[in-house]
Amino acid sequence: MTLAELFRHADRFIGCIAIGRVARRRPGERLRVGRHEAVLDEGDCAGFDALADTLLYNAGDTFSIAAQGFDYPSLGRCPALADDGRCAIHLQGKPLTCEVVPLDPLVPDSLQYLVLAERGNSAVYVGSAYIQEAKRNDAALLIDEGRIVDPRARDALARRRSALEGERAIWTQAVFDALRADLFDSAAALARIPVGGFLTISLVPALLTVAAASARCRELCIDYIDSQLALIERGIAHALTRRRLDDRPVTQQLRGFANAYQHAKARLVDAAAVELDNGERAERSDVEAYLSSAVH
């Protein structure tokens, strides 16, 4: 998700920052998924590098940084799923990342067939049963001979990449810089990022970044924090009634998120008072427009 999408759905999705480790590809490397195999050439690697240069972050290794929804895995359903099984926000700002599924914006278009093969063979990927090889009369063809042939899928993939690039200018680059010394340049801290998975942390570093853009941004961040605190409280209360052992680590992390939000809110309130006393105002109209568009 984007930060703006989390703001738009502040009462539905618990937000977090997801940090992943992304392998850099080399010519001659073999990628194999079932019976599908590709030997990467210079062009393939140039495609990966072009995406990495605009969407990822380099600190020796390469990392992704993105906003993401967070919930109890034991629920086994999206918070936006209605009782009838349909998306409750399909026409009210459905996250762009949902439109991209099952493609991966960090993989060149010419290799998306490997993404589909991997997800179609996965026992845990939601929707894997709907990924099938060969043409069918009752389903649109997504990829044919290594090309994305569905124009809606191509458009969604391009828009998702553009959104990730936009996030970089708004907050992800600033968060990478802020966390570099304590996380990305620390071997011990990097061990917390699982291979093939994500380290999820509080959204607070992103909020503090955008809140500094203007007084209006700070107000929007405080409102968002209030919504998140209420949502987290409800989520934990429901989890306690389920009494599942596998929910406990998630509950602990959510309590950590809530604690971070409370400290961040106090910091933002203090910043507002200092600004009022000093008459100083920081202004970044692009960030203010970005957040304001999300809540209207």
Short mmCIF file of C-alpha atoms in Angstrom, two decimals:
data_model
loop_
_atom_site.label_atom_id
_atom_site.label_comp_id
_atom_site.label_asym_id
_atom_site.label_seq_id
_atom_site.Cartn_x
_atom_site.Cartn_y
_atom_site.Cartn_z
CA MET A 1 0.00 0.00 0.00
CA THR A 2 0.99 3.63 -0.19
CA LEU A 3 1.05 5.90 2.82
CA ALA A 4 -1.82 7.87 1.28
CA GLU A 5 -3.90 4.69 0.98
CA LEU A 6 -3.30 3.93 4.66
CA PHE A 7 -4.48 7.44 5.54
CA ARG A 8 -7.57 6.99 3.34
CA HIS A 9 -8.46 3.77 5.17
CA ALA A 10 -7.16 4.65 8.63
CA ASP A 11 -10.13 2.97 10.34
CA ARG A 12 -9.74 -0.30 8.42
CA PHE A 13 -6.03 -1.12 7.96
CA ILE A 14 -3.38 -1.07 10.68
CA GLY A 15 -0.37 0.49 9.01
CA CYS A 16 3.27 -0.45 9.28
CA ILE A 17 6.55 -0.15 7.39
CA ALA A 18 7.71 -3.34 5.70
CA ILE A 19 11.43 -3.65 4.97
CA GLY A 20 12.62 -6.45 2.72
CA ARG A 21 15.97 -7.66 1.41
CA VAL A 22 16.06 -7.90 -2.40
CA ALA A 23 18.65 -9.99 -4.23
CA ARG A 24 20.69 -8.26 -6.93
CA ARG A 25 20.76 -10.35 -10.09
CA ARG A 26 23.82 -11.22 -12.17
CA PRO A 27 24.22 -12.32 -15.81
CA GLY A 28 24.29 -16.10 -16.09
CA GLU A 29 22.21 -16.59 -12.94
CA ARG A 30 19.55 -19.27 -13.30
CA LEU A 31 16.04 -18.69 -12.02
CA ARG A 32 14.01 -21.90 -11.89
CA VAL A 33 10.38 -22.38 -10.88
CA GLY A 34 9.10 -25.89 -11.50
CA ARG A 35 9.56 -26.64 -15.18
CA HIS A 36 10.16 -22.96 -15.97
CA GLU A 37 13.71 -21.68 -16.11
CA ALA A 38 15.46 -18.51 -17.21
CA VAL A 39 19.18 -17.84 -17.54
CA LEU A 40 19.58 -14.13 -16.98
CA ASP A 41 21.38 -12.13 -19.64
CA GLU A 42 22.66 -8.56 -19.62
CA GLY A 43 19.27 -7.22 -20.67
CA ASP A 44 17.45 -9.03 -17.86
CA CYS A 45 19.89 -7.72 -15.27
CA ALA A 46 19.66 -4.21 -16.70
CA GLY A 47 15.90 -4.44 -16.19
CA PHE A 48 16.32 -5.47 -12.56
CA ASP A 49 18.91 -2.72 -12.01
CA ALA A 50 16.68 -0.05 -13.54
CA LEU A 51 13.86 -0.96 -11.16
CA ALA A 52 16.27 -1.10 -8.21
CA ASP A 53 17.70 2.33 -9.02
CA THR A 54 14.27 3.97 -8.84
CA LEU A 55 12.35 1.83 -6.34
CA LEU A 56 14.90 0.27 -3.96
CA TYR A 57 17.63 1.32 -1.53
CA ASN A 58 21.27 0.31 -1.55
CA ALA A 59 23.40 -0.11 1.55
CA GLY A 60 25.71 -2.89 0.42
CA ASP A 61 22.67 -5.13 0.10
CA THR A 62 19.51 -3.90 -1.60
CA PHE A 63 16.30 -3.23 0.32
CA SER A 64 12.66 -2.43 -0.30
CA ILE A 65 10.78 -0.02 1.96
CA ALA A 66 7.01 0.27 1.68
CA ALA A 67 3.89 1.00 3.68
CA GLN A 68 1.84 -2.09 4.36
CA GLY A 69 -1.30 -3.24 6.13
CA PHE A 70 -0.78 -5.34 9.25
CA ASP A 71 -3.17 -7.77 10.91
CA TYR A 72 -3.46 -11.11 12.66
CA PRO A 73 -2.55 -13.87 10.17
CA SER A 74 -4.89 -16.19 12.05
CA LEU A 75 -7.85 -14.20 10.72
CA GLY A 76 -7.07 -15.44 7.23
CA ARG A 77 -8.87 -12.59 5.49
CA CYS A 78 -8.34 -9.04 4.32
CA PRO A 79 -9.83 -6.34 6.58
CA ALA A 80 -11.57 -4.95 3.49
CA LEU A 81 -13.40 -8.19 2.72
CA ALA A 82 -17.16 -7.85 3.14
CA ASP A 83 -19.41 -10.60 4.50
CA ASP A 84 -20.43 -11.55 0.96
CA GLY A 85 -16.79 -12.15 0.02
CA ARG A 86 -16.47 -9.01 -2.08
CA CYS A 87 -14.09 -6.11 -1.57
CA ALA A 88 -15.87 -3.48 0.53
CA ILE A 89 -13.67 -0.67 -0.81
CA HIS A 90 -13.52 -1.68 -4.47
CA LEU A 91 -15.03 1.65 -5.52
CA GLN A 92 -13.75 3.67 -2.55
CA GLY A 93 -10.02 3.76 -3.08
CA LYS A 94 -9.07 0.10 -3.40
CA PRO A 95 -5.27 -0.09 -2.89
CA LEU A 96 -3.30 -0.15 -6.11
CA THR A 97 -1.25 -3.11 -4.93
CA CYS A 98 -4.45 -5.19 -5.08
CA GLU A 99 -4.84 -4.35 -8.77
CA VAL A 100 -1.27 -5.50 -9.46
CA VAL A 101 -1.82 -8.96 -7.94
CA PRO A 102 -0.44 -11.47 -8.86
CA LEU A 103 2.38 -9.56 -10.58
CA ASP A 104 5.47 -8.13 -8.88
CA PRO A 105 6.50 -4.51 -9.60
CA LEU A 106 10.12 -5.27 -8.67
CA VAL A 107 10.52 -7.83 -11.48
CA PRO A 108 10.97 -6.85 -15.16
CA ASP A 109 7.92 -7.44 -17.34
CA SER A 110 9.72 -10.07 -19.42
CA LEU A 111 10.18 -12.28 -16.33
CA GLN A 112 6.74 -11.91 -14.78
CA TYR A 113 5.87 -15.40 -16.01
CA LEU A 114 8.26 -16.74 -13.36
CA VAL A 115 6.41 -14.73 -10.72
CA LEU A 116 3.15 -16.32 -11.83
CA ALA A 117 4.67 -19.79 -11.88
CA GLU A 118 6.05 -19.39 -8.36
CA ARG A 119 2.81 -18.02 -6.94
CA GLY A 120 0.70 -20.56 -8.79
CA ASN A 121 2.74 -23.38 -7.24
CA SER A 122 2.69 -21.88 -3.75
CA ALA A 123 0.74 -23.59 -1.00
CA VAL A 124 0.41 -20.34 0.97
CA TYR A 125 -0.09 -17.66 -1.70
CA VAL A 126 -3.67 -16.42 -1.54
CA GLY A 127 -5.30 -16.94 -4.92
CA SER A 128 -2.78 -19.51 -6.17
CA ALA A 129 -5.63 -21.74 -7.37
CA TYR A 130 -6.68 -19.05 -9.85
CA ILE A 131 -3.28 -18.98 -11.57
CA GLN A 132 -3.37 -21.56 -14.34
CA GLU A 133 -1.33 -22.22 -17.44
CA ALA A 134 -2.76 -22.34 -20.96
CA LYS A 135 -5.51 -20.29 -22.56
CA ARG A 136 -9.08 -20.60 -21.30
CA ASN A 137 -12.33 -19.31 -22.73
CA ASP A 138 -13.61 -18.24 -19.31
CA ALA A 139 -10.53 -16.27 -18.21
CA ALA A 140 -8.43 -13.43 -19.58
CA LEU A 141 -4.90 -14.31 -20.66
CA LEU A 142 -2.37 -12.42 -18.55
CA ILE A 143 1.01 -13.43 -19.99
CA ASP A 144 1.77 -14.95 -23.37
CA GLU A 145 5.27 -15.88 -24.54
CA GLY A 146 6.89 -13.76 -21.85
CA ARG A 147 4.79 -10.66 -22.54
CA ILE A 148 2.08 -9.13 -20.37
CA VAL A 149 -0.81 -9.12 -22.83
CA ASP A 150 -3.58 -7.90 -20.52
CA PRO A 151 -3.61 -4.08 -20.93
CA ARG A 152 -5.20 -3.55 -17.51
CA ALA A 153 -2.43 -5.55 -15.87
CA ARG A 154 0.24 -3.58 -17.73
CA ASP A 155 -1.38 -0.33 -16.66
CA ALA A 156 -1.71 -1.40 -13.02
CA LEU A 157 1.92 -2.50 -12.92
CA ALA A 158 3.09 0.82 -14.37
CA ARG A 159 0.95 2.78 -11.91
CA ARG A 160 2.20 0.75 -8.96
CA ARG A 161 5.82 1.39 -9.95
CA SER A 162 5.05 5.08 -10.37
CA ALA A 163 3.42 5.14 -6.93
CA LEU A 164 6.47 3.51 -5.33
CA GLU A 165 8.70 6.07 -7.00
CA GLY A 166 6.45 8.83 -5.70
CA GLU A 167 6.63 7.40 -2.18
CA ARG A 168 10.39 7.73 -2.39
CA ALA A 169 10.12 11.49 -2.82
CA ILE A 170 7.51 11.81 -0.07
CA TRP A 171 8.91 9.62 2.71
CA THR A 172 10.74 6.34 1.98
CA GLN A 173 14.09 7.91 1.08
CA ALA A 174 13.96 9.99 4.26
CA VAL A 175 13.13 6.92 6.35
CA PHE A 176 15.98 4.96 4.74
CA ASP A 177 18.38 7.79 5.60
CA ALA A 178 17.04 8.03 9.16
CA LEU A 179 17.35 4.28 9.78
CA ARG A 180 20.64 3.77 7.98
CA ALA A 181 23.01 3.94 10.94
CA ASP A 182 20.91 1.83 13.32
CA LEU A 183 19.59 -0.71 10.82
CA PHE A 184 21.03 -0.79 7.33
CA ASP A 185 24.67 -0.29 8.37
CA SER A 186 24.45 -2.70 11.31
CA ALA A 187 25.07 -6.38 10.61
CA ALA A 188 23.38 -7.37 13.86
CA ALA A 189 20.28 -5.31 13.10
CA LEU A 190 20.11 -6.57 9.51
CA ALA A 191 19.81 -10.11 10.83
CA ARG A 192 16.25 -9.14 11.82
CA ILE A 193 15.26 -8.93 8.14
CA PRO A 194 14.37 -12.50 7.11
CA VAL A 195 15.42 -13.81 3.71
CA GLY A 196 12.35 -13.86 1.51
CA GLY A 197 10.31 -12.01 4.11
CA PHE A 198 9.91 -8.61 5.73
CA LEU A 199 10.81 -6.81 8.90
CA THR A 200 7.71 -4.91 9.99
CA ILE A 201 8.14 -1.83 12.14
CA SER A 202 5.90 0.96 13.36
CA LEU A 203 4.76 3.53 10.81
CA VAL A 204 6.00 6.30 13.10
CA PRO A 205 9.21 7.10 11.14
CA ALA A 206 7.07 7.77 8.07
CA LEU A 207 4.60 9.88 10.03
CA LEU A 208 7.32 12.01 11.58
CA THR A 209 8.77 12.57 8.11
CA VAL A 210 5.55 13.80 6.51
CA ALA A 211 4.36 15.64 9.64
CA ALA A 212 7.38 17.93 9.36
CA ALA A 213 6.15 19.16 5.97
CA SER A 214 3.53 21.58 7.32
CA ALA A 215 1.13 22.31 10.15
CA ARG A 216 -1.68 20.71 8.14
CA CYS A 217 0.37 17.54 7.63
CA ARG A 218 1.02 17.40 11.36
CA GLU A 219 -2.72 17.68 12.06
CA LEU A 220 -3.46 14.89 9.59
CA CYS A 221 -0.83 12.68 11.21
CA ILE A 222 -2.28 13.27 14.68
CA ASP A 223 -5.75 12.37 13.37
CA TYR A 224 -4.31 9.24 11.76
CA ILE A 225 -2.62 8.23 15.01
CA ASP A 226 -5.90 8.59 16.90
CA SER A 227 -7.66 6.35 14.36
CA GLN A 228 -4.88 3.78 14.53
CA LEU A 229 -4.89 3.67 18.32
CA ALA A 230 -8.62 2.96 18.31
CA LEU A 231 -8.25 0.32 15.58
CA ILE A 232 -5.39 -1.41 17.38
CA GLU A 233 -7.37 -1.42 20.63
CA ARG A 234 -10.33 -3.09 18.90
CA GLY A 235 -8.09 -5.60 17.16
CA ILE A 236 -6.36 -6.64 20.37
CA ALA A 237 -9.68 -6.91 22.21
CA HIS A 238 -11.03 -9.27 19.56
CA ALA A 239 -7.82 -11.30 19.62
CA LEU A 240 -8.05 -11.78 23.37
CA THR A 241 -11.50 -13.31 22.97
CA ARG A 242 -10.10 -15.83 20.45
CA ARG A 243 -7.43 -16.98 22.94
CA ARG A 244 -5.03 -18.28 20.28
CA LEU A 245 -1.39 -18.86 21.19
CA ASP A 246 -0.23 -17.88 17.70
CA ASP A 247 -1.87 -14.46 18.14
CA ARG A 248 0.34 -13.52 21.07
CA PRO A 249 3.40 -12.30 19.12
CA VAL A 250 1.14 -10.16 16.92
CA THR A 251 -0.60 -8.71 19.96
CA GLN A 252 2.78 -7.88 21.45
CA GLN A 253 3.84 -6.12 18.26
CA LEU A 254 0.57 -4.19 18.06
CA ARG A 255 1.05 -3.00 21.62
CA GLY A 256 4.49 -1.82 20.55
CA PHE A 257 2.92 0.05 17.63
CA ALA A 258 0.43 1.68 19.99
CA ASN A 259 3.17 2.75 22.38
CA ALA A 260 5.17 4.25 19.49
CA TYR A 261 2.07 6.09 18.27
CA GLN A 262 1.43 7.58 21.70
CA HIS A 263 4.99 8.88 21.96
CA ALA A 264 4.83 10.22 18.40
CA LYS A 265 1.58 12.05 19.10
CA ALA A 266 3.09 13.72 22.16
CA ARG A 267 6.07 14.75 20.07
CA LEU A 268 3.86 16.23 17.35
CA VAL A 269 1.73 18.13 19.86
CA ASP A 270 4.89 19.59 21.40
CA ALA A 271 6.17 20.54 17.94
CA ALA A 272 2.93 22.41 17.25
CA ALA A 273 3.32 24.39 20.47
CA VAL A 274 6.92 25.30 19.65
CA GLU A 275 5.94 26.38 16.15
CA LEU A 276 3.15 28.54 17.55
CA ASP A 277 5.52 30.21 20.01
CA ASN A 278 8.27 30.83 17.47
CA GLY A 279 6.10 31.63 14.49
CA GLU A 280 8.12 29.20 12.38
CA ARG A 281 6.39 27.15 9.72
CA ALA A 282 7.89 24.44 7.56
CA GLU A 283 6.11 24.08 4.23
CA ARG A 284 6.28 21.33 1.64
CA SER A 285 3.25 21.79 -0.53
CA ASP A 286 3.80 18.50 -2.38
CA VAL A 287 3.55 16.44 0.82
CA GLU A 288 0.56 18.43 2.04
CA ALA A 289 -1.24 17.90 -1.27
CA TYR A 290 -0.38 14.19 -1.16
CA LEU A 291 -1.87 13.64 2.30
CA SER A 292 -4.80 16.01 1.84
CA SER A 293 -5.91 14.17 -1.29
CA ALA A 294 -6.01 10.94 0.70
CA VAL A 295 -8.49 12.12 3.30
CA HIS A 296 -10.99 13.88 1.05
#
